């Protein structure tokens, strides 16, 4: 999976086990299973991205899957989008320490992130339900681009719940794929939602029933010093 870059992957796992845990980005109980449950779980998805594609990883946390993809696929251009300062600070130091040149870290919420150009793919793992993920990712995608969401066993129910949103965005296709069969147990379940040829990036995402998000956004601003929702890239 990592080829000649296995050394980089090992250094990333060492960072996760050290400051990733001490800075609270990864729970201490994850230490013995960083490789299979986290890094390999993400790495097996690396073949699902177009050559030299731009990829926005929403809610990157400790860099899962964003940093794993940047290591496994140096041809990709990764944008890690994460609202919490403590996490973006850690991500920036990890990028520096690993010497990765294909990653940029942005402190922002998905709702307010404005990419320099529409992305070929958006990824997300353990961030929110598929319904909301489509609303967050589609404004960031180019026509024909895809949301590649790493999901769990509940995927069929998530797709069903997202049906009205999938129709609203006139998606070209929604596929469920298993990655890493025979490599990692359980294999990684992916939902790949592809934007149609007529898709326009930047399309407003809000549906009327989302009024509760205003309160949640305000809560998030309060927790992170009021800076998480600014509608700009950090650098
Ligand atoms: C459970 S963690 C998962 C982190 C990482 N993707 C992983 O798989 O370990 C969810 C992450 O999403 C971020 N997040 C929550 N809401 C978000 C939003 N609206 N836009 C971008 N990131 C968000 C959180 O700050 C957190 O880092």
PDB file of N, CA, C and O and ligand atoms in Angstrom, residues 25-26 38 42 57-65 81-84 87 108-111 124-127 132 136, ligand 1:
ATOM      1  N   UNK A  25      -5.894  13.998  20.108  1.00  0.00           N
ATOM      2  CA  UNK A  25      -6.515  13.806  18.787  1.00  0.00           C
ATOM      3  C   UNK A  25      -6.955  12.372  18.579  1.00  0.00           C
ATOM      4  O   UNK A  25      -7.823  12.079  17.756  1.00  0.00           O
ATOM      5  N   UNK A  26      -6.331  11.466  19.321  1.00  0.00           N
ATOM      6  CA  UNK A  26      -6.629  10.033  19.234  1.00  0.00           C
ATOM      7  C   UNK A  26      -6.752   9.535  20.663  1.00  0.00           C
ATOM      8  O   UNK A  26      -5.942   9.914  21.522  1.00  0.00           O
ATOM      9  N   UNK A  38      -7.151   2.264  11.879  1.00  0.00           N
ATOM     10  CA  UNK A  38      -7.109   3.640  11.388  1.00  0.00           C
ATOM     11  C   UNK A  38      -6.323   3.769  10.082  1.00  0.00           C
ATOM     12  O   UNK A  38      -6.895   4.153   9.057  1.00  0.00           O
ATOM     13  N   UNK A  42      -7.855   3.361   6.157  1.00  0.00           N
ATOM     14  CA  UNK A  42      -7.892   4.472   5.194  1.00  0.00           C
ATOM     15  C   UNK A  42      -7.063   4.157   3.952  1.00  0.00           C
ATOM     16  O   UNK A  42      -7.463   4.478   2.823  1.00  0.00           O
ATOM     17  N   UNK A  57     -10.351  16.776   2.278  1.00  0.00           N
ATOM     18  CA  UNK A  57     -10.732  15.859   3.362  1.00  0.00           C
ATOM     19  C   UNK A  57     -11.455  16.673   4.434  1.00  0.00           C
ATOM     20  O   UNK A  57     -10.838  17.482   5.136  1.00  0.00           O
ATOM     21  N   UNK A  58     -12.750  16.471   4.547  1.00  0.00           N
ATOM     22  CA  UNK A  58     -13.562  17.235   5.506  1.00  0.00           C
ATOM     23  C   UNK A  58     -13.465  16.598   6.895  1.00  0.00           C
ATOM     24  O   UNK A  58     -13.618  15.382   7.030  1.00  0.00           O
ATOM     25  N   UNK A  59     -13.246  17.415   7.921  1.00  0.00           N
ATOM     26  CA  UNK A  59     -13.179  16.898   9.292  1.00  0.00           C
ATOM     27  C   UNK A  59     -12.021  15.929   9.462  1.00  0.00           C
ATOM     28  O   UNK A  59     -12.185  14.817   9.950  1.00  0.00           O
ATOM     29  N   UNK A  60     -10.846  16.392   9.100  1.00  0.00           N
ATOM     30  CA  UNK A  60      -9.673  15.512   9.000  1.00  0.00           C
ATOM     31  C   UNK A  60      -9.214  14.969  10.354  1.00  0.00           C
ATOM     32  O   UNK A  60      -8.590  13.900  10.406  1.00  0.00           O
ATOM     33  N   UNK A  61      -9.478  15.685  11.434  1.00  0.00           N
ATOM     34  CA  UNK A  61      -9.072  15.209  12.764  1.00  0.00           C
ATOM     35  C   UNK A  61      -7.562  15.065  12.834  1.00  0.00           C
ATOM     36  O   UNK A  61      -6.818  16.026  12.679  1.00  0.00           O
ATOM     37  N   UNK A  62      -7.089  13.832  13.026  1.00  0.00           N
ATOM     38  CA  UNK A  62      -5.648  13.571  13.077  1.00  0.00           C
ATOM     39  C   UNK A  62      -5.094  13.190  11.700  1.00  0.00           C
ATOM     40  O   UNK A  62      -4.032  12.577  11.607  1.00  0.00           O
ATOM     41  N   UNK A  63      -5.846  13.511  10.645  1.00  0.00           N
ATOM     42  CA  UNK A  63      -5.348  13.251   9.295  1.00  0.00           C
ATOM     43  C   UNK A  63      -5.872  11.970   8.683  1.00  0.00           C
ATOM     44  O   UNK A  63      -5.240  11.391   7.794  1.00  0.00           O
ATOM     45  N   UNK A  64      -7.075  11.566   9.108  1.00  0.00           N
ATOM     46  CA  UNK A  64      -7.679  10.308   8.636  1.00  0.00           C
ATOM     47  C   UNK A  64      -8.959  10.624   7.851  1.00  0.00           C
ATOM     48  O   UNK A  64      -9.901  11.160   8.440  1.00  0.00           O
ATOM     49  N   UNK A  65      -8.977  10.369   6.554  1.00  0.00           N
ATOM     50  CA  UNK A  65      -7.945   9.687   5.774  1.00  0.00           C
ATOM     51  C   UNK A  65      -6.921  10.600   5.113  1.00  0.00           C
ATOM     52  O   UNK A  65      -6.026  10.112   4.430  1.00  0.00           O
ATOM     53  N   UNK A  81      -9.455  19.918   5.816  1.00  0.00           N
ATOM     54  CA  UNK A  81     -10.340  20.955   6.352  1.00  0.00           C
ATOM     55  C   UNK A  81     -10.812  20.519   7.725  1.00  0.00           C
ATOM     56  O   UNK A  81     -11.443  19.463   7.870  1.00  0.00           O
ATOM     57  N   UNK A  82     -10.460  21.329   8.724  1.00  0.00           N
ATOM     58  CA  UNK A  82     -10.740  20.940  10.109  1.00  0.00           C
ATOM     59  C   UNK A  82     -10.977  22.223  10.919  1.00  0.00           C
ATOM     60  O   UNK A  82     -10.168  23.139  10.858  1.00  0.00           O
ATOM     61  N   UNK A  83     -12.078  22.317  11.666  1.00  0.00           N
ATOM     62  CA  UNK A  83     -12.377  23.572  12.361  1.00  0.00           C
ATOM     63  C   UNK A  83     -11.587  23.813  13.654  1.00  0.00           C
ATOM     64  O   UNK A  83     -11.414  24.955  14.058  1.00  0.00           O
ATOM     65  N   UNK A  84     -11.129  22.774  14.304  1.00  0.00           N
ATOM     66  CA  UNK A  84     -10.562  22.964  15.645  1.00  0.00           C
ATOM     67  C   UNK A  84      -9.070  23.308  15.609  1.00  0.00           C
ATOM     68  O   UNK A  84      -8.261  22.573  15.033  1.00  0.00           O
ATOM     69  N   UNK A  87      -6.390  20.839  16.539  1.00  0.00           N
ATOM     70  CA  UNK A  87      -6.171  19.801  15.526  1.00  0.00           C
ATOM     71  C   UNK A  87      -5.416  20.343  14.309  1.00  0.00           C
ATOM     72  O   UNK A  87      -4.531  19.681  13.782  1.00  0.00           O
ATOM     73  N   UNK A 108     -11.278  25.507   9.051  1.00  0.00           N
ATOM     74  CA  UNK A 108     -12.611  25.940   8.615  1.00  0.00           C
ATOM     75  C   UNK A 108     -13.598  24.809   8.832  1.00  0.00           C
ATOM     76  O   UNK A 108     -13.214  23.640   8.950  1.00  0.00           O
ATOM     77  N   UNK A 109     -14.850  25.173   8.887  1.00  0.00           N
ATOM     78  CA  UNK A 109     -15.910  24.164   8.811  1.00  0.00           C
ATOM     79  C   UNK A 109     -16.214  23.921   7.339  1.00  0.00           C
ATOM     80  O   UNK A 109     -16.022  24.818   6.512  1.00  0.00           O
ATOM     81  N   UNK A 110     -16.713  22.737   7.043  1.00  0.00           N
ATOM     82  CA  UNK A 110     -17.051  22.439   5.653  1.00  0.00           C
ATOM     83  C   UNK A 110     -18.035  23.447   5.090  1.00  0.00           C
ATOM     84  O   UNK A 110     -17.942  23.842   3.918  1.00  0.00           O
ATOM     85  N   UNK A 111     -18.978  23.917   5.906  1.00  0.00           N
ATOM     86  CA  UNK A 111     -20.033  24.833   5.458  1.00  0.00           C
ATOM     87  C   UNK A 111     -19.466  26.129   4.921  1.00  0.00           C
ATOM     88  O   UNK A 111     -20.063  26.768   4.048  1.00  0.00           O
ATOM     89  N   UNK A 124     -14.471  11.978   3.619  1.00  0.00           N
ATOM     90  CA  UNK A 124     -14.849  12.212   5.015  1.00  0.00           C
ATOM     91  C   UNK A 124     -14.946  10.863   5.711  1.00  0.00           C
ATOM     92  O   UNK A 124     -15.412   9.883   5.115  1.00  0.00           O
ATOM     93  N   UNK A 125     -14.489  10.817   6.952  1.00  0.00           N
ATOM     94  CA  UNK A 125     -14.560   9.595   7.767  1.00  0.00           C
ATOM     95  C   UNK A 125     -15.018  10.010   9.160  1.00  0.00           C
ATOM     96  O   UNK A 125     -14.387  10.871   9.786  1.00  0.00           O
ATOM     97  N   UNK A 126     -16.108   9.437   9.600  1.00  0.00           N
ATOM     98  CA  UNK A 126     -16.624   9.657  10.961  1.00  0.00           C
ATOM     99  C   UNK A 126     -16.906  11.125  11.232  1.00  0.00           C
ATOM    100  O   UNK A 126     -16.595  11.641  12.310  1.00  0.00           O
ATOM    101  N   UNK A 127     -17.477  11.824  10.256  1.00  0.00           N
ATOM    102  CA  UNK A 127     -17.757  13.259  10.446  1.00  0.00           C
ATOM    103  C   UNK A 127     -19.243  13.505  10.667  1.00  0.00           C
ATOM    104  O   UNK A 127     -19.643  14.105  11.660  1.00  0.00           O
ATOM    105  N   UNK A 132     -26.012  14.857   5.343  1.00  0.00           N
ATOM    106  CA  UNK A 132     -25.321  16.125   5.593  1.00  0.00           C
ATOM    107  C   UNK A 132     -23.999  16.203   4.821  1.00  0.00           C
ATOM    108  O   UNK A 132     -23.601  17.275   4.358  1.00  0.00           O
ATOM    109  N   UNK A 136     -22.586  19.128   2.466  1.00  0.00           N
ATOM    110  CA  UNK A 136     -21.315  19.815   2.718  1.00  0.00           C
ATOM    111  C   UNK A 136     -20.355  19.682   1.536  1.00  0.00           C
ATOM    112  O   UNK A 136     -19.622  20.614   1.216  1.00  0.00           O
TER     113      UNK A 136
HETATM  114  C1  LIG B   1     -14.964  11.963  14.975  1.00  0.00           C
HETATM  115  S1  LIG B   1     -13.813  13.068  14.293  1.00  0.00           S
HETATM  116  C2  LIG B   1     -13.157  12.130  12.941  1.00  0.00           C
HETATM  117  C3  LIG B   1     -11.790  12.597  12.556  1.00  0.00           C
HETATM  118  C4  LIG B   1     -11.137  11.789  11.431  1.00  0.00           C
HETATM  119  N1  LIG B   1     -11.831  11.992  10.168  1.00  0.00           N
HETATM  120  C5  LIG B   1     -11.099  10.317  11.787  1.00  0.00           C
HETATM  121  O1  LIG B   1     -11.686   9.510  11.075  1.00  0.00           O
HETATM  122  O2  LIG B   1     -10.458   9.981  12.790  1.00  0.00           O
HETATM  123  C6  LIG B   1     -14.833  14.286  13.461  1.00  0.00           C
HETATM  124  C7  LIG B   1     -14.028  15.491  12.978  1.00  0.00           C
HETATM  125  O3  LIG B   1     -14.855  16.298  12.160  1.00  0.00           O
HETATM  126  C8  LIG B   1     -14.664  17.655  12.509  1.00  0.00           C
HETATM  127  N2  LIG B   1     -15.918  18.350  12.136  1.00  0.00           N
HETATM  128  C9  LIG B   1     -17.107  18.358  12.790  1.00  0.00           C
HETATM  129  N3  LIG B   1     -18.008  19.096  12.124  1.00  0.00           N
HETATM  130  C10 LIG B   1     -17.390  19.558  11.019  1.00  0.00           C
HETATM  131  C11 LIG B   1     -17.778  20.413   9.934  1.00  0.00           C
HETATM  132  N4  LIG B   1     -18.992  20.912   9.871  1.00  0.00           N
HETATM  133  N5  LIG B   1     -16.866  20.687   8.968  1.00  0.00           N
HETATM  134  C12 LIG B   1     -15.606  20.186   9.027  1.00  0.00           C
HETATM  135  N6  LIG B   1     -15.180  19.387  10.045  1.00  0.00           N
HETATM  136  C13 LIG B   1     -16.042  19.093  11.016  1.00  0.00           C
HETATM  137  C14 LIG B   1     -14.374  17.612  14.010  1.00  0.00           C
HETATM  138  O4  LIG B   1     -13.687  18.768  14.447  1.00  0.00           O
HETATM  139  C15 LIG B   1     -13.539  16.347  14.117  1.00  0.00           C
HETATM  140  O5  LIG B   1     -12.151  16.603  13.961  1.00  0.00           O
END
